[in-house]
CSV table of C-alpha atoms in Angstrom, one decimal:
chain,number,residue,atom,x,y,z
F,1126,MET,CA,0.0,0.0,0.0
F,1127,GLU,CA,2.9,2.2,0.7
F,1128,PHE,CA,3.8,1.9,-2.9
F,1129,PHE,CA,0.6,3.3,-4.2
F,1130,SER,CA,0.5,6.0,-1.6
F,1131,ASN,CA,4.0,7.0,-2.9
F,1132,VAL,CA,2.8,6.9,-6.4
F,1133,ALA,CA,0.0,9.3,-5.4
F,1134,LYS,CA,2.4,11.6,-3.6
F,1135,ILE,CA,4.7,11.7,-6.6
F,1136,MET,CA,1.9,12.5,-8.9
F,1137,ALA,CA,0.6,15.2,-6.7
F,1138,LYS,CA,3.9,16.9,-6.7
F,1139,TYR,CA,5.2,16.1,-10.1
F,1140,TRP,CA,2.3,15.6,-12.4
F,1141,LYS,CA,3.2,18.5,-14.5
F,1142,VAL,CA,6.7,17.0,-15.2
F,1143,PHE,CA,5.1,13.7,-16.3
F,1144,LEU,CA,1.8,14.7,-17.9
F,1145,VAL,CA,2.6,18.2,-19.4
F,1146,LYS,CA,6.2,18.3,-20.2
F,1147,GLY,CA,6.8,14.6,-20.6
F,1148,VAL,CA,3.7,13.6,-22.6
F,1149,GLY,CA,3.9,16.9,-24.5
F,1150,TYR,CA,7.5,16.3,-25.7
F,1151,THR,CA,6.8,12.7,-26.5
F,1152,LEU,CA,3.8,13.7,-28.6
F,1153,ILE,CA,5.6,16.5,-30.3
F,1154,LEU,CA,8.6,14.2,-31.0
F,1155,THR,CA,6.3,11.4,-32.3
F,1156,THR,CA,4.2,13.6,-34.4
F,1157,ILE,CA,6.9,15.5,-36.1
F,1158,THR,CA,8.9,12.3,-36.6
F,1159,VAL,CA,5.9,10.5,-38.3
F,1160,PHE,CA,5.0,13.5,-40.4
F,1161,PHE,CA,8.4,14.2,-41.8
F,1162,GLY,CA,9.2,10.5,-41.8
F,1163,ALA,CA,6.3,9.9,-44.0
F,1164,ILE,CA,7.2,12.6,-46.4
F,1165,LEU,CA,10.8,11.6,-46.6
F,1166,GLY,CA,9.6,8.0,-46.8
F,1167,VAL,CA,7.7,8.7,-49.9
F,1168,PHE,CA,10.9,9.9,-51.6
F,1169,ILE,CA,12.9,6.9,-50.4
F,1170,CYS,CA,10.1,4.7,-51.6
F,1171,LEU,CA,10.0,6.4,-55.0
F,1172,ALA,CA,13.8,6.1,-55.4
F,1173,ARG,CA,13.5,2.5,-54.4
F,1174,MET,CA,10.9,1.8,-57.1
F,1175,SER,CA,12.4,4.1,-59.8
F,1176,LYS,CA,14.2,2.7,-62.8
F,1177,SER,CA,17.4,4.6,-61.9
F,1178,LYS,CA,20.0,2.2,-60.7
F,1179,VAL,CA,21.8,5.0,-58.8
F,1180,LEU,CA,18.7,6.0,-56.9
F,1181,ASN,CA,17.9,2.4,-56.3
F,1182,ALA,CA,21.2,1.7,-54.8
F,1183,ILE,CA,21.2,4.7,-52.5
F,1184,SER,CA,17.7,4.0,-51.2
F,1185,LEU,CA,18.3,0.3,-50.7
F,1186,ASN,CA,21.7,0.8,-48.8
F,1187,LEU,CA,20.2,3.6,-46.7
F,1188,THR,CA,17.2,1.5,-45.7
F,1189,GLU,CA,19.5,-1.6,-45.0
F,1190,ILE,CA,21.9,0.4,-42.9
F,1191,ILE,CA,19.2,2.0,-40.9
F,1192,ARG,CA,17.2,-1.2,-40.4
F,1193,GLY,CA,20.4,-3.2,-39.7
F,1194,THR,CA,21.8,-1.0,-36.8
F,1195,PRO,CA,20.3,-0.2,-33.4
F,1196,MET,CA,18.3,3.0,-33.2
F,1197,LEU,CA,20.1,4.1,-30.1
F,1198,LEU,CA,23.4,3.9,-32.0
F,1199,GLN,CA,21.9,6.1,-34.8
F,1200,LEU,CA,20.7,8.6,-32.3
F,1201,TYR,CA,24.3,8.8,-30.8
F,1202,VAL,CA,25.6,9.4,-34.3
F,1203,PHE,CA,23.2,12.2,-35.0
F,1204,TYR,CA,23.6,13.6,-31.5
F,1205,PHE,CA,27.4,13.8,-31.8
F,1206,GLY,CA,27.7,14.1,-35.6
F,1207,LEU,CA,25.2,17.0,-36.4
F,1208,PRO,CA,26.7,19.6,-34.1
F,1209,ARG,CA,30.0,19.1,-35.9
F,1210,LEU,CA,28.4,20.3,-39.1
F,1211,PHE,CA,26.0,22.8,-37.4
F,1212,PRO,CA,27.6,23.9,-34.0
F,1213,SER,CA,24.5,25.7,-32.9
F,1214,ILE,CA,22.0,22.9,-33.5
F,1215,PRO,CA,19.9,22.1,-30.4
F,1216,THR,CA,20.0,18.6,-29.0
F,1217,PHE,CA,16.3,18.2,-29.5
F,1218,VAL,CA,16.6,18.9,-33.2
F,1219,SER,CA,19.5,16.5,-33.6
F,1220,VAL,CA,17.6,13.7,-31.9
F,1221,LEU,CA,14.5,14.6,-33.9
F,1222,ILE,CA,16.4,14.3,-37.3
F,1223,GLY,CA,17.8,10.9,-36.2
F,1224,PHE,CA,14.3,9.7,-35.4
F,1225,THR,CA,12.9,11.1,-38.6
F,1226,ILE,CA,15.5,9.4,-40.8
F,1227,ASN,CA,15.1,6.2,-39.0
F,1228,SER,CA,11.3,6.3,-39.3
F,1229,ALA,CA,11.4,7.3,-43.0
F,1230,CYS,CA,13.3,4.1,-43.8
F,1231,TYR,CA,10.8,1.9,-42.1
F,1232,VAL,CA,7.9,3.9,-43.5
F,1233,SER,CA,9.3,3.7,-47.1
F,1234,GLU,CA,9.1,-0.1,-46.8
F,1235,VAL,CA,5.5,0.2,-45.6
F,1236,PHE,CA,4.7,2.3,-48.6
F,1237,ARG,CA,6.5,0.0,-51.0
F,1238,SER,CA,4.8,-3.2,-49.7
F,1239,GLY,CA,1.4,-1.4,-49.7
F,1240,ILE,CA,1.9,-0.5,-53.3
F,1241,GLN,CA,3.1,-3.9,-54.3
F,1242,ALA,CA,0.2,-5.5,-52.6
F,1243,VAL,CA,-2.2,-4.0,-55.2
F,1244,ASP,CA,-3.0,-6.7,-57.7
F,1245,LYS,CA,-0.9,-6.5,-60.9
F,1246,GLY,CA,-4.1,-6.9,-62.9
F,1247,GLN,CA,-5.2,-3.5,-61.7
F,1248,THR,CA,-2.2,-1.8,-63.4
F,1249,GLU,CA,-2.7,-4.0,-66.5
F,1250,ALA,CA,-6.3,-3.0,-66.8
F,1251,ALA,CA,-5.5,0.6,-66.4
F,1252,ARG,CA,-2.7,0.5,-68.9
F,1253,SER,CA,-4.8,-1.5,-71.4
F,1254,LEU,CA,-7.4,1.4,-71.3
F,1255,GLY,CA,-4.6,3.7,-72.4
F,1256,LEU,CA,-3.8,5.5,-69.1
F,1257,ASN,CA,-0.1,6.4,-68.7
F,1258,GLY,CA,2.0,5.2,-65.9
F,1259,ARG,CA,1.4,8.3,-63.8
F,1260,GLN,CA,-2.4,8.2,-64.2
F,1261,THR,CA,-2.3,4.6,-63.3
F,1262,MET,CA,-0.4,5.2,-60.2
F,1263,MET,CA,-2.4,8.2,-59.1
F,1264,LYS,CA,-5.9,6.9,-59.9
F,1265,ILE,CA,-5.8,3.2,-59.6
F,1266,VAL,CA,-2.8,2.0,-57.6
F,1267,LEU,CA,-2.3,4.6,-54.8
F,1268,PRO,CA,-6.0,4.9,-53.8
F,1269,GLN,CA,-6.0,1.1,-53.3
F,1270,ALA,CA,-2.5,1.1,-51.6
F,1271,ILE,CA,-3.7,3.7,-49.1
F,1272,LYS,CA,-5.9,1.1,-47.5
F,1273,ASN,CA,-2.8,-1.1,-46.9
F,1274,ILE,CA,-0.6,1.8,-45.9
F,1275,LEU,CA,-2.7,3.8,-43.4
F,1276,PRO,CA,-3.1,1.1,-40.7
F,1277,ALA,CA,0.6,0.2,-41.0
F,1278,LEU,CA,1.4,3.9,-40.6
F,1279,GLY,CA,-0.7,4.0,-37.6
F,1280,ASN,CA,1.2,1.2,-36.1
F,1281,GLU,CA,4.5,3.0,-36.9
F,1282,PHE,CA,3.1,5.9,-34.9
F,1283,ILE,CA,2.6,3.6,-31.9
F,1284,THR,CA,6.1,2.1,-32.3
F,1285,ILE,CA,7.7,5.6,-32.5
F,1286,THR,CA,5.7,6.6,-29.3
F,1287,LYS,CA,7.5,4.0,-27.4
F,1288,ASP,CA,10.9,4.4,-29.2
F,1289,THR,CA,11.1,8.0,-28.2
F,1290,SER,CA,12.0,6.8,-24.8
F,1291,LEU,CA,15.4,6.3,-26.3
F,1292,ALA,CA,15.7,10.1,-26.5
F,1293,SER,CA,15.9,10.2,-22.7
F,1294,THR,CA,19.5,9.2,-23.1
F,1295,PHE,CA,20.0,12.7,-24.4
F,1296,PHE,CA,17.7,14.3,-21.8
F,1297,VAL,CA,15.3,15.9,-24.3
F,1298,GLY,CA,12.4,16.1,-21.9
F,1299,GLU,CA,9.9,13.4,-23.1
F,1300,VAL,CA,8.2,11.0,-20.7
F,1301,MET,CA,11.3,8.8,-20.0
F,1302,THR,CA,13.3,12.0,-19.3
F,1303,SER,CA,10.7,13.0,-16.8
F,1304,TYR,CA,11.2,9.6,-15.1
F,1305,LEU,CA,14.9,10.4,-14.8
F,1306,ILE,CA,14.2,13.8,-13.3
F,1307,VAL,CA,11.6,12.7,-10.8
F,1308,LYS,CA,13.6,9.6,-9.8
F,1309,GLY,CA,16.6,11.8,-9.2
F,1310,ASN,CA,14.6,13.9,-6.8
F,1311,THR,CA,12.7,11.3,-5.0
F,1312,PHE,CA,14.8,8.1,-5.2
F,1313,LEU,CA,11.5,6.2,-5.6
F,1314,THR,CA,12.6,4.1,-8.7
F,1315,MET,CA,9.8,1.5,-8.9
F,1316,GLU,CA,7.1,4.0,-8.2
F,1317,CYS,CA,8.4,6.4,-11.0
F,1318,LEU,CA,8.7,3.5,-13.4
F,1319,PHE,CA,5.2,2.4,-12.6
F,1320,ILE,CA,3.9,5.9,-13.4
F,1321,VAL,CA,5.8,6.1,-16.7
F,1322,ALA,CA,4.6,2.6,-17.7
F,1323,VAL,CA,1.0,3.6,-17.1
F,1324,ILE,CA,1.5,6.8,-19.2
F,1325,TYR,CA,3.0,4.9,-22.2
F,1326,TYR,CA,0.3,2.2,-21.8
F,1327,VAL,CA,-2.5,4.6,-21.9
F,1328,MET,CA,-1.0,6.5,-24.9
F,1329,THR,CA,-0.6,3.4,-27.0
F,1330,VAL,CA,-4.0,2.0,-26.0
F,1331,ILE,CA,-5.6,5.2,-27.2
F,1332,LEU,CA,-3.6,5.2,-30.4
F,1333,ASN,CA,-4.4,1.6,-31.0
F,1334,ARG,CA,-8.1,2.3,-30.7
F,1335,LEU,CA,-7.8,5.2,-33.2
F,1336,VAL,CA,-5.9,3.0,-35.7
F,1337,GLY,CA,-8.6,0.2,-35.2
F,1338,ARG,CA,-11.3,2.7,-36.0
F,1339,MET,CA,-9.5,4.0,-39.1
F,1340,GLU,CA,-9.0,0.4,-40.2
F,1341,ARG,CA,-12.7,-0.3,-39.9
F,1342,ARG,CA,-13.7,2.8,-41.7
F,1343,LEU,CA,-11.3,2.0,-44.6
F,1344,ARG,CA,-12.7,-1.5,-44.8
F,1345,THR,CA,-16.4,-0.3,-45.0
F,1346,SER,CA,-15.6,2.1,-47.8
F,1347,ASP,CA,-14.8,-0.8,-50.0
Z,1433,MET,CA,-5.9,-4.0,-88.6
Z,1434,ILE,CA,-3.4,-5.9,-86.5
Z,1435,LYS,CA,-0.5,-7.6,-88.2
Z,1436,THR,CA,2.3,-9.4,-86.3
Z,1437,VAL,CA,5.5,-10.5,-87.9
Z,1438,ASP,CA,7.7,-13.2,-86.3
Z,1439,LEU,CA,6.9,-12.5,-82.6
Z,1440,HIS,CA,9.2,-14.1,-80.1
Z,1441,LYS,CA,8.8,-13.9,-76.4
Z,1442,SER,CA,10.6,-15.7,-73.5
Z,1443,PHE,CA,10.1,-15.5,-69.8
Z,1444,ILE,CA,12.8,-15.8,-67.3
Z,1445,ILE,CA,11.8,-18.2,-64.6
Z,1446,GLU,CA,13.4,-17.9,-61.3
Z,1447,GLY,CA,15.5,-20.9,-60.4
Z,1448,GLN,CA,15.8,-22.1,-64.0
Z,1449,ALA,CA,18.8,-21.6,-66.1
Z,1450,GLU,CA,16.9,-21.6,-69.4
Z,1451,PRO,CA,14.4,-18.9,-70.1
Z,1452,LEU,CA,11.0,-20.3,-71.2
Z,1453,HIS,CA,10.4,-19.7,-74.9
Z,1454,VAL,CA,6.7,-19.0,-75.1
Z,1455,LEU,CA,6.3,-17.5,-78.5
Z,1456,LYS,CA,8.5,-18.9,-81.2
Z,1457,GLY,CA,7.8,-16.7,-84.2
Z,1458,VAL,CA,4.2,-15.9,-84.6
Z,1459,SER,CA,3.0,-14.1,-87.8
Z,1460,GLU,CA,-0.6,-13.3,-88.2
Z,1461,HIS,CA,-2.9,-10.8,-89.8
Z,1462,ILE,CA,-6.2,-9.9,-88.2
Z,1463,LYS,CA,-8.4,-8.0,-90.5
Z,1464,LYS,CA,-11.0,-5.3,-89.8
Z,1465,GLY,CA,-14.3,-6.8,-88.7
Z,1466,GLU,CA,-12.9,-10.2,-88.2
Z,1467,VAL,CA,-13.6,-12.4,-85.2
Z,1468,VAL,CA,-10.6,-14.6,-84.5
Z,1469,SER,CA,-10.6,-17.2,-81.7
Z,1470,ILE,CA,-7.4,-18.7,-80.3
Z,1471,ILE,CA,-7.6,-22.1,-78.8
Z,1472,GLY,CA,-5.0,-24.6,-77.6
Z,1473,PRO,CA,-3.5,-26.3,-74.6
Z,1474,SER,CA,-2.3,-24.4,-71.6
Z,1475,GLY,CA,1.2,-23.0,-72.0
Z,1476,GLY,CA,0.8,-23.0,-75.8
Z,1477,GLY,CA,1.3,-19.2,-75.9
Z,1478,LYS,CA,-2.3,-18.2,-76.5
Z,1479,SER,CA,-2.5,-15.5,-73.8
Z,1480,THR,CA,1.0,-14.3,-74.3
Z,1481,PHE,CA,0.3,-13.7,-77.9
Z,1482,LEU,CA,-2.9,-11.9,-77.1
Z,1483,ARG,CA,-1.1,-9.8,-74.4
Z,1484,CYS,CA,1.6,-8.8,-76.9
Z,1485,LEU,CA,-1.0,-7.3,-79.3
Z,1486,ASN,CA,-1.4,-4.3,-76.9
Z,1487,MET,CA,2.2,-4.6,-75.7
Z,1488,LEU,CA,1.2,-5.7,-72.1
Z,1489,GLU,CA,3.9,-8.2,-72.9
Z,1490,ILE,CA,6.8,-6.7,-74.8
Z,1491,PRO,CA,8.1,-9.2,-77.5
Z,1492,GLU,CA,11.9,-9.4,-77.7
Z,1493,LYS,CA,11.8,-10.0,-81.3
Z,1494,GLY,CA,9.4,-9.3,-84.2
Z,1495,HIS,CA,7.0,-6.5,-85.0
Z,1496,ILE,CA,3.4,-5.6,-84.3
Z,1497,TYR,CA,1.6,-3.3,-86.8
Z,1498,PHE,CA,-1.7,-1.8,-85.5
Z,1499,GLU,CA,-3.6,0.2,-88.1
Z,1500,GLY,CA,-0.4,0.5,-90.1
Z,1501,VAL,CA,1.9,1.7,-87.2
Z,1502,ASP,CA,4.7,-0.4,-85.9
Z,1503,ILE,CA,3.8,-0.3,-82.1
Z,1504,THR,CA,6.9,-2.2,-81.2
Z,1505,ALA,CA,9.0,0.8,-82.3
Z,1506,GLU,CA,10.7,2.8,-79.5
Z,1507,ASP,CA,9.3,6.2,-80.2
Z,1508,VAL,CA,5.7,5.1,-80.4
Z,1509,ASP,CA,3.3,6.5,-77.7
Z,1510,ILE,CA,1.8,3.1,-76.8
Z,1511,ASN,CA,-0.9,4.7,-74.7
Z,1512,LEU,CA,-2.5,6.3,-77.7
Z,1513,HIS,CA,-2.7,3.0,-79.4
Z,1514,ARG,CA,-4.0,1.1,-76.4
Z,1515,GLN,CA,-6.9,3.6,-76.2
Z,1516,LYS,CA,-8.1,2.0,-79.4
Z,1517,MET,CA,-7.6,-1.7,-78.2
Z,1518,GLY,CA,-10.0,-2.8,-75.5
Z,1519,MET,CA,-9.0,-5.7,-73.3
Z,1520,VAL,CA,-11.0,-8.0,-71.1
Z,1521,PHE,CA,-9.1,-10.1,-68.6
Z,1522,GLN,CA,-9.8,-13.6,-67.1
Z,1523,HIS,CA,-9.9,-12.1,-63.6
Z,1524,PHE,CA,-12.0,-9.1,-64.6
Z,1525,ASN,CA,-9.6,-6.5,-63.0
Z,1526,VAL,CA,-12.5,-4.1,-62.3
Z,1527,PHE,CA,-11.4,-1.2,-60.1
Z,1528,PRO,CA,-12.8,-2.1,-56.6
Z,1529,HIS,CA,-12.3,1.4,-55.2
Z,1530,LEU,CA,-14.5,3.0,-57.9
Z,1531,SER,CA,-18.2,2.8,-58.5
Z,1532,VAL,CA,-19.6,1.0,-61.5
Z,1533,ALA,CA,-20.1,4.3,-63.2
Z,1534,GLU,CA,-16.6,5.6,-62.3
Z,1535,ASN,CA,-15.1,2.4,-63.6
Z,1536,ILE,CA,-16.4,3.1,-67.0
Z,1537,THR,CA,-15.9,6.9,-67.2
Z,1538,LEU,CA,-12.5,7.1,-65.6
Z,1539,ALA,CA,-10.5,6.4,-68.7
Z,1540,PRO,CA,-12.4,8.4,-71.3
Z,1541,VAL,CA,-12.3,11.4,-69.1
Z,1542,LEU,CA,-8.6,11.0,-68.0
Z,1543,THR,CA,-7.5,10.6,-71.6
Z,1544,LYS,CA,-9.6,13.7,-72.6
Z,1545,LYS,CA,-11.6,11.7,-75.1
Z,1546,ARG,CA,-14.8,12.9,-73.5
Z,1547,THR,CA,-16.1,15.3,-71.0
Z,1548,GLN,CA,-17.5,13.9,-67.7
Z,1549,ALA,CA,-21.1,14.6,-69.0
Z,1550,GLU,CA,-20.5,12.9,-72.3
Z,1551,ALA,CA,-18.8,9.9,-70.5
Z,1552,ASP,CA,-21.7,9.5,-68.1
Z,1553,GLU,CA,-24.2,9.6,-71.0
Z,1554,LEU,CA,-22.2,6.8,-72.8
Z,1555,ALA,CA,-21.8,4.8,-69.7
Z,1556,LYS,CA,-25.6,4.9,-69.1
Z,1557,GLU,CA,-26.2,3.7,-72.6
Z,1558,LEU,CA,-23.7,0.9,-72.4
Z,1559,LEU,CA,-24.8,-0.3,-68.9
Z,1560,GLN,CA,-28.4,-0.4,-70.1
Z,1561,ARG,CA,-27.3,-2.5,-73.0
Z,1562,VAL,CA,-25.7,-5.2,-70.7
Z,1563,GLY,CA,-28.5,-4.8,-68.0
Z,1564,LEU,CA,-26.4,-3.3,-65.3
Z,1565,TYR,CA,-27.8,0.2,-65.2
Z,1566,ASP,CA,-29.3,-0.4,-61.8
Z,1567,LYS,CA,-25.9,-0.9,-60.4
Z,1568,TRP,CA,-24.7,2.5,-61.5
Z,1569,SER,CA,-23.5,3.7,-58.1
Z,1570,GLU,CA,-22.6,0.4,-56.6
Z,1571,HIS,CA,-19.1,-0.7,-56.0
Z,1572,PRO,CA,-17.8,-3.8,-57.8
Z,1573,GLY,CA,-17.5,-5.7,-54.5
Z,1574,ARG,CA,-21.2,-6.2,-54.5
Z,1575,LEU,CA,-21.4,-7.6,-58.1
Z,1576,SER,CA,-21.2,-11.3,-59.0
Z,1577,GLY,CA,-18.5,-12.5,-61.3
Z,1578,GLY,CA,-20.6,-12.4,-64.3
Z,1579,GLN,CA,-21.6,-8.8,-63.5
Z,1580,LYS,CA,-18.1,-7.9,-63.0
Z,1581,GLN,CA,-17.0,-9.3,-66.3
Z,1582,ARG,CA,-19.9,-7.5,-68.1
Z,1583,LEU,CA,-18.7,-4.3,-66.4
Z,1584,ALA,CA,-15.2,-4.9,-67.5
Z,1585,ILE,CA,-16.4,-5.4,-71.1
Z,1586,VAL,CA,-18.4,-2.1,-70.9
Z,1587,ARG,CA,-15.4,-0.3,-69.4
Z,1588,ALA,CA,-13.3,-1.3,-72.4
Z,1589,LEU,CA,-16.1,-0.4,-74.8
Z,1590,ALA,CA,-16.4,3.1,-73.3
Z,1591,MET,CA,-13.1,4.0,-74.9
Z,1592,GLU,CA,-14.7,3.1,-78.2
Z,1593,PRO,CA,-12.0,0.8,-79.4
Z,1594,ASP,CA,-11.4,-0.3,-82.9
Z,1595,VAL,CA,-10.6,-3.9,-81.7
Z,1596,MET,CA,-11.4,-6.0,-78.5
Z,1597,LEU,CA,-9.0,-8.5,-77.0
Z,1598,PHE,CA,-10.6,-11.1,-74.8
Z,1599,ASP,CA,-8.2,-13.2,-72.5
Z,1600,GLU,CA,-10.2,-16.2,-71.4
Z,1601,PRO,CA,-13.2,-14.0,-70.4
Z,1602,THR,CA,-15.2,-16.9,-68.9
Z,1603,SER,CA,-12.6,-19.1,-67.4
Z,1604,ALA,CA,-12.8,-17.6,-63.9
Z,1605,LEU,CA,-16.6,-17.6,-63.8
Z,1606,ASP,CA,-19.0,-20.0,-62.0
Z,1607,PRO,CA,-20.7,-22.2,-64.7
Z,1608,GLU,CA,-24.1,-20.5,-64.4
Z,1609,MET,CA,-22.6,-17.2,-65.2
Z,1610,VAL,CA,-20.7,-18.1,-68.4
Z,1611,GLY,CA,-23.9,-17.7,-70.5
Z,1612,GLU,CA,-24.6,-14.0,-69.6
Z,1613,VAL,CA,-21.0,-13.0,-70.4
Z,1614,LEU,CA,-20.9,-15.0,-73.7
Z,1615,ASP,CA,-24.2,-13.4,-74.7
Z,1616,VAL,CA,-22.7,-9.9,-74.3
Z,1617,ILE,CA,-19.7,-10.8,-76.3
Z,1618,LYS,CA,-21.8,-12.5,-79.0
Z,1619,GLY,CA,-23.9,-9.3,-79.3
Z,1620,LEU,CA,-20.7,-7.2,-79.6
Z,1621,VAL,CA,-19.3,-9.5,-82.2
Z,1622,LYS,CA,-22.5,-9.5,-84.3
Z,1623,SER,CA,-22.3,-5.7,-84.3
Z,1624,GLY,CA,-19.1,-6.0,-86.3
Z,1625,MET,CA,-16.5,-5.4,-83.6
Z,1626,THR,CA,-13.2,-6.7,-84.6
Z,1627,SER,CA,-12.3,-9.3,-81.9
Z,1628,VAL,CA,-9.6,-11.6,-80.8
Z,1629,ILE,CA,-10.7,-14.1,-78.3
Z,1630,VAL,CA,-8.7,-16.6,-76.3
Z,1631,THR,CA,-11.2,-19.2,-75.1
Z,1632,HIS,CA,-11.7,-22.6,-73.8
Z,1633,GLU,CA,-15.5,-22.4,-74.8
Z,1634,MET,CA,-15.4,-24.5,-77.9
Z,1635,GLY,CA,-19.1,-24.3,-78.7
Z,1636,PHE,CA,-18.9,-20.5,-78.4
Z,1637,CYS,CA,-15.8,-20.4,-80.4
Z,1638,ARG,CA,-17.4,-22.4,-83.2
Z,1639,GLU,CA,-20.5,-20.2,-83.3
Z,1640,VAL,CA,-18.9,-16.8,-83.4
Z,1641,SER,CA,-15.5,-17.1,-85.0
Z,1642,ASP,CA,-14.7,-16.2,-88.6
Z,1643,ARG,CA,-11.3,-17.9,-88.1
Z,1644,VAL,CA,-9.8,-20.1,-85.5
Z,1645,LEU,CA,-6.2,-20.3,-84.6
Z,1646,PHE,CA,-4.9,-23.4,-82.8
Z,1647,MET,CA,-1.7,-22.5,-80.9
Z,1648,ASP,CA,0.6,-25.1,-79.4
Z,1649,GLY,CA,4.2,-24.9,-78.6
Z,1650,GLY,CA,4.6,-21.2,-79.2
Z,1651,ILE,CA,3.4,-21.3,-82.7
Z,1652,ILE,CA,0.2,-21.3,-84.7
Z,1653,ALA,CA,0.0,-24.9,-85.4
Z,1654,GLU,CA,-3.2,-24.7,-87.4
Z,1655,GLU,CA,-5.7,-22.1,-88.6
Z,1656,GLY,CA,-8.9,-22.0,-90.6
Z,1657,THR,CA,-12.6,-21.5,-90.5
Z,1658,PRO,CA,-14.3,-23.2,-87.5
Z,1659,GLU,CA,-15.6,-25.8,-89.9
Z,1660,GLU,CA,-12.1,-26.6,-91.1
Z,1661,VAL,CA,-10.4,-26.7,-87.7
Z,1662,PHE,CA,-13.1,-28.5,-85.8
Z,1663,ASN,CA,-14.3,-31.0,-88.4
Z,1664,HIS,CA,-11.3,-31.6,-90.6
Z,1665,PRO,CA,-8.2,-30.8,-88.5
Z,1666,GLN,CA,-5.1,-31.2,-90.6
Z,1667,ASN,CA,-2.6,-31.2,-87.8
Z,1668,PRO,CA,-2.6,-34.3,-85.6
Z,1669,ARG,CA,-2.0,-32.1,-82.6
Z,1670,THR,CA,-5.2,-30.2,-83.3
Z,1671,ALA,CA,-7.1,-33.4,-83.6
Z,1672,GLU,CA,-5.7,-34.7,-80.3
Z,1673,PHE,CA,-6.5,-31.5,-78.5
Z,1674,LEU,CA,-10.0,-31.4,-79.8
Z,1675,SER,CA,-10.6,-35.0,-78.9
Z,1676,LYS,CA,-9.7,-34.2,-75.3
Z,1677,VAL,CA,-12.0,-31.2,-74.8
Z,1678,LEU,CA,-15.7,-31.6,-74.4
Z,1679,TYR,CA,-18.0,-29.3,-76.2
């Protein structure tokens, strides 16, 4: 019981650190990452599917390197590497860029598999009617691929929400950083971990519901 | 109308050293107004030949002349020529995210052949002709196989093609739906549409064709009127094939 009364006491005193600053930073970090990650992901995906061998090789290698190395390592590289190029860059931005590039690579694969999952017969039918490649992509393939892509993109959002905890290594202020701050002040490790776990859990459950609702809506529009 | 000269096509099959040589020099001349059926065993090159005619498969050797233009030439805008060649697929390939009406009007409007209003008018007329007008705003997911294929035929017709290519149009249908699709094709053929039909429906083939091609082993092994091919096959392979299929 002492455990929960400690939890209550911590929340009474530090709720702003957890819920305002922590959750705020996590959501900002996640949203910006997914947004720019998706945009950058489109370009990586286009490069991957283009006929140009050079673009192909660049996007393939980038994707493989990012997917083949730990995210924490990549964040370290951006955290130490970017200030060498741009000395005045804030830590938050360096970490954000790291997340964005990482996410873009995963998202580009989501796009690619979503597009490739559209039946080849759809493309053939469109081309046989005399539509050009671009019209076929925009009017026939992409509208169908979106249904495969959006739910997967929602899951990426959930994954990133949890992965942003890695940013606490650089003390950027998201939920896991608030754990470090409050634990440092109170020395109540388990209680603080419990609070943080509940916060992450609630965030991902809510996101999960939203993704589920979106999936259902996409299915009924068939 | 369509003339092919010495078409060759191979497919590279993963895990096999030798590419599969599907077409081994096919030369054929399909005339305006003619109805040509292609029959033969699976793997004989029927569908590949048909799909070469609108360059969905690109032959590695040979030429295809459509209305006098060599459409295998590098500098040809194939899209313009495809607009004049309708194609109907075995698996319908209707667009599931568009309504029945949009399926039909999309291509004429996008290719600037018609305005939306004109395309709607034509779609209405065509849908009435095949008995699907009441499905106007439905999505294809709610249609039966036979209805989907009729929609696919109408979609191709909306581009007002000079020739129609049918790639086994009834092979994926439940038996009780074959008739309704064949009836639509029959009506079309009787109206004088130049048609090339790959089919396993021998009775239908006999009834509608001006000329029958029997393809086997990547070549046209025999050709002639339905009477000649079905009743007096010259090639033993044709005779053997026909003796195996029921019609």
